[in-house]
C-alpha cells in the first residue's frame, strides 16, 4: 500500500459495509484518520504464552499449538454458524469455539500452527476457548516469538478500544491493523521539536499506540501524541491572547488616593495576596486592551472585595461594572457584601435578579439609609426602574444573575465584567453586553475551585491568573473529622448540642444513583437533567425526613434542592440566615459562595462520593464567623483506601494542595471546565505531566515568535485551524 489518504471515508475500506458505517460514526469514526486516532483505552496482556495444561477457566490466555480438528456448521433455525476446533501442544489439547466466523475453517486447516488469545470457559462438555483472536504461525517460527514492533494479534499486548453496539475491539483491530502496515503520514510537528525531545515520528507513534510490544513503547507513543494536542492547545491560547490584545477596551486610570482611602476605610486589613491581586487587576484595566484574568482563591479568601476595588476605580472613572453570579442566592449575597463595603461612598449599586430588583439609591431616598433590605418579591414596575437606572448610567455597580443580565439589560458604558464561578466568557459574549461593539469590556473571572497549575496553564492558557492563597488573619481552623458508622450517634448528639446552643448546621447529601443510569444517559439531554435533579431532590427528601422525624424531631430542619424554584430557595436561605432553622439539609447547591456566619457544622453524608476539592468547598461554608467550626465527613464505607483519601482533608486545608491531590487520585476530568475544554483524552491524561506541558508551552512560544501565522509550518497551521474550529468556545 502506498501513501494512504487519511481523509478517505471509512466507507471505502473493504470491511466496512453500510451496516457498520453509522455504528462507526457513533464512535466519531468517519475517515481513516478518525480510525487511526481511535486510540486503545487499554491493552490486554497476551504477551505471555501459556501451555495448554496451564489454562484455567475464567482466564484470558494466549496459547500456541497445532490445529488437530476443524469443522464448521450452521445451526438452524438460529441461522448461526459454529466453528469448532481442537488445538494441541506438547502438554495437551483444548477445544476452541467461534460463532459466526465460518471463514476460519478455511484459513485454519487441520495441521496448521496457530497462536490463540482469548478467554477460557468451562461448561458441561469441558474447557474451551471462546472466540479467541487467532494468528497463523509459520512452521519455522514455531514456537512463535512476536517480533519487536511487529503487528501480530496474539502473543503481545492487544489493544482494547472504546466500543459501541456492533463495533467490537476485535472488529476495530481488524480494520486498523492492515492500515498500520505501510503507514505513511505527513508529520505536522516541526522536525526540530522531534529531534530536540527525541520523539518518535507520527507514523511510529500511531503504529505503537495501537500495537506496542510493551508498556514503555505504549507510553512513549502516548506522550508523543499527547504532546501534539497540548502544543495545539498552547498555540491556540497564545493566538487567542494576541487577538484579544488587539481589541480595544476602556482605559481605567489608577487613582492612588481613591484606592488608598477605600482600603483604609475597610473594616479589615487586606491580606498580602489580596493586595497583589488588586494591583494586578488595576494594572490590567488601565490598559487600552481587554483584561482576561482569572482570580483563584479558596472560599472565604476575600475575592469579592478585590474585585470591588477594581469596580470602585471603574465607577470613579465614570464607567459601569457588572457582577454576574450563577444563582440568585449568590447574587443577593454579593449585594449584601458589596453594599456594606461601600456604604461610606456615594457609588450606586443595583441588584437585578428574577425575583428582586433594587438599587442603593432607592433606599437612600425613600428610607434615608442603606441598612434596610427591600421587601421582596419585587413589585411590578420596579424592575423597569432599576433597568432605567442602569441604562442611564446612574447605577455604577450592577449585580445580577448571568441569565438575566445577558438576556435583557442595557448598560450605558460597561467597562468591567466580574464573573463568579464561571471561567469561560468569550469575547463575543462580552461584546454582546455593550452597545459600542468596538469596545470590549475587561473581564475578571473569580473561582473558589482551585485548579492545579498545569491544568490552568493548559485549559486557561489564554487567561492571566491571580492567586489568593493566604486566608484573612481572623479565620479559624476548622476541625475536620471522618465519622465512621459506629460514631454516627455521638456525632448526632454533638450536632444537637451545637444547635441547642444557638449554632446552625448544614447537611449535604449526594445524589441518589438512579436504578438505570444507562437509560438516563441515553435519553434526551433534558430528560437526563431532569432525572438528575429528581434524584437529588429524592436524596434530600429522604435525608430530611429521617433527620426531622427520627433523629432531630426536637429541632427545626429545612431542606433545599435543585428542583425548587429560585424564589423558594431564596426564602429558605433567608430564613436560615435569620436563624429560623437549626439544620439545613441540602444538595451541593450550597457548595459555592454561601455565607452564613452562624453555621458551625458542615456534615456531609456519603462523603466518599465527593472529590476532595468539592469537600473542601463544602467545608468552606462554615468557619466564617467567630465560633469554632467543624466539618464532619460521614462515610458509609470502611474501605481503608477511601477513608485514607478523606483523611487528606483532615490534615490539609490548602485548597490548591487538595486540588493537586484530587487530580492525582481522580484525574483531571473531574475539574470544572475540563470536559468542556475539548481537550482530547490522551492530552487530558497527561495533564499531570508538568514537564510535557512546559515543553508544549515553550515550543508554542518559539513557533509563534517570528512566525505568528505559522507560514513555515503549513501542516501544523492546517491542523491548528481545524482544531480552532472544533474547540471554539463562543
Ligand atoms: P470568597 O473569596 O469566598 O468570595 P468573600 O469575598 O465572600 O470570599 O469574603 C468572605 C468574607 O470575608 C466577606 O464577608 C468579606 O467582607 C470578608 N473579608 C474579605 N477580606 C477580608 C480580610 N482581609 N480580612 C477579614 N475579612 C475579610
Ligand atoms: Mg465569593
PDB file of C-alpha atoms in Angstrom, residues 32 60 93 135 163 168 172 208 214 240 284 329 385 405 413 444 469 480 483 495 514 626 676:
ATOM      1  CA  UNK A  32      -9.290   6.679   8.030  1.00  0.00           C
ATOM      2  CA  UNK A  60      -7.670 -14.796  29.402  1.00  0.00           C
ATOM      3  CA  UNK A  93      -5.325 -30.287  23.801  1.00  0.00           C
ATOM      4  CA  UNK A 135      -2.990 -15.943  14.048  1.00  0.00           C
ATOM      5  CA  UNK A 163     -16.569   0.209  21.699  1.00  0.00           C
ATOM      6  CA  UNK A 168     -16.166  -4.546  18.985  1.00  0.00           C
ATOM      7  CA  UNK A 172     -11.656  -2.393  15.146  1.00  0.00           C
ATOM      8  CA  UNK A 208       2.901   1.800  18.536  1.00  0.00           C
ATOM      9  CA  UNK A 214       5.415  -3.398  25.887  1.00  0.00           C
ATOM     10  CA  UNK A 240      -6.310  33.995  21.159  1.00  0.00           C
ATOM     11  CA  UNK A 284      -4.785  45.409  33.652  1.00  0.00           C
ATOM     12  CA  UNK A 329     -28.735  33.343  46.273  1.00  0.00           C
ATOM     13  CA  UNK A 385     -36.993  51.402  37.169  1.00  0.00           C
ATOM     14  CA  UNK A 405     -28.040  40.213  32.726  1.00  0.00           C
ATOM     15  CA  UNK A 413     -20.991  52.342  29.469  1.00  0.00           C
ATOM     16  CA  UNK A 444     -12.347  39.233  35.702  1.00  0.00           C
ATOM     17  CA  UNK A 469      -3.584  31.612  48.692  1.00  0.00           C
ATOM     18  CA  UNK A 480     -12.385  18.074  60.308  1.00  0.00           C
ATOM     19  CA  UNK A 483     -17.112   9.767  61.071  1.00  0.00           C
ATOM     20  CA  UNK A 495     -24.926  18.350  66.424  1.00  0.00           C
ATOM     21  CA  UNK A 514     -30.750   6.010  39.608  1.00  0.00           C
ATOM     22  CA  UNK A 626     -16.418  33.856  65.407  1.00  0.00           C
ATOM     23  CA  UNK A 676     -15.832  21.490  28.123  1.00  0.00           C
TER      24      UNK A 676
END
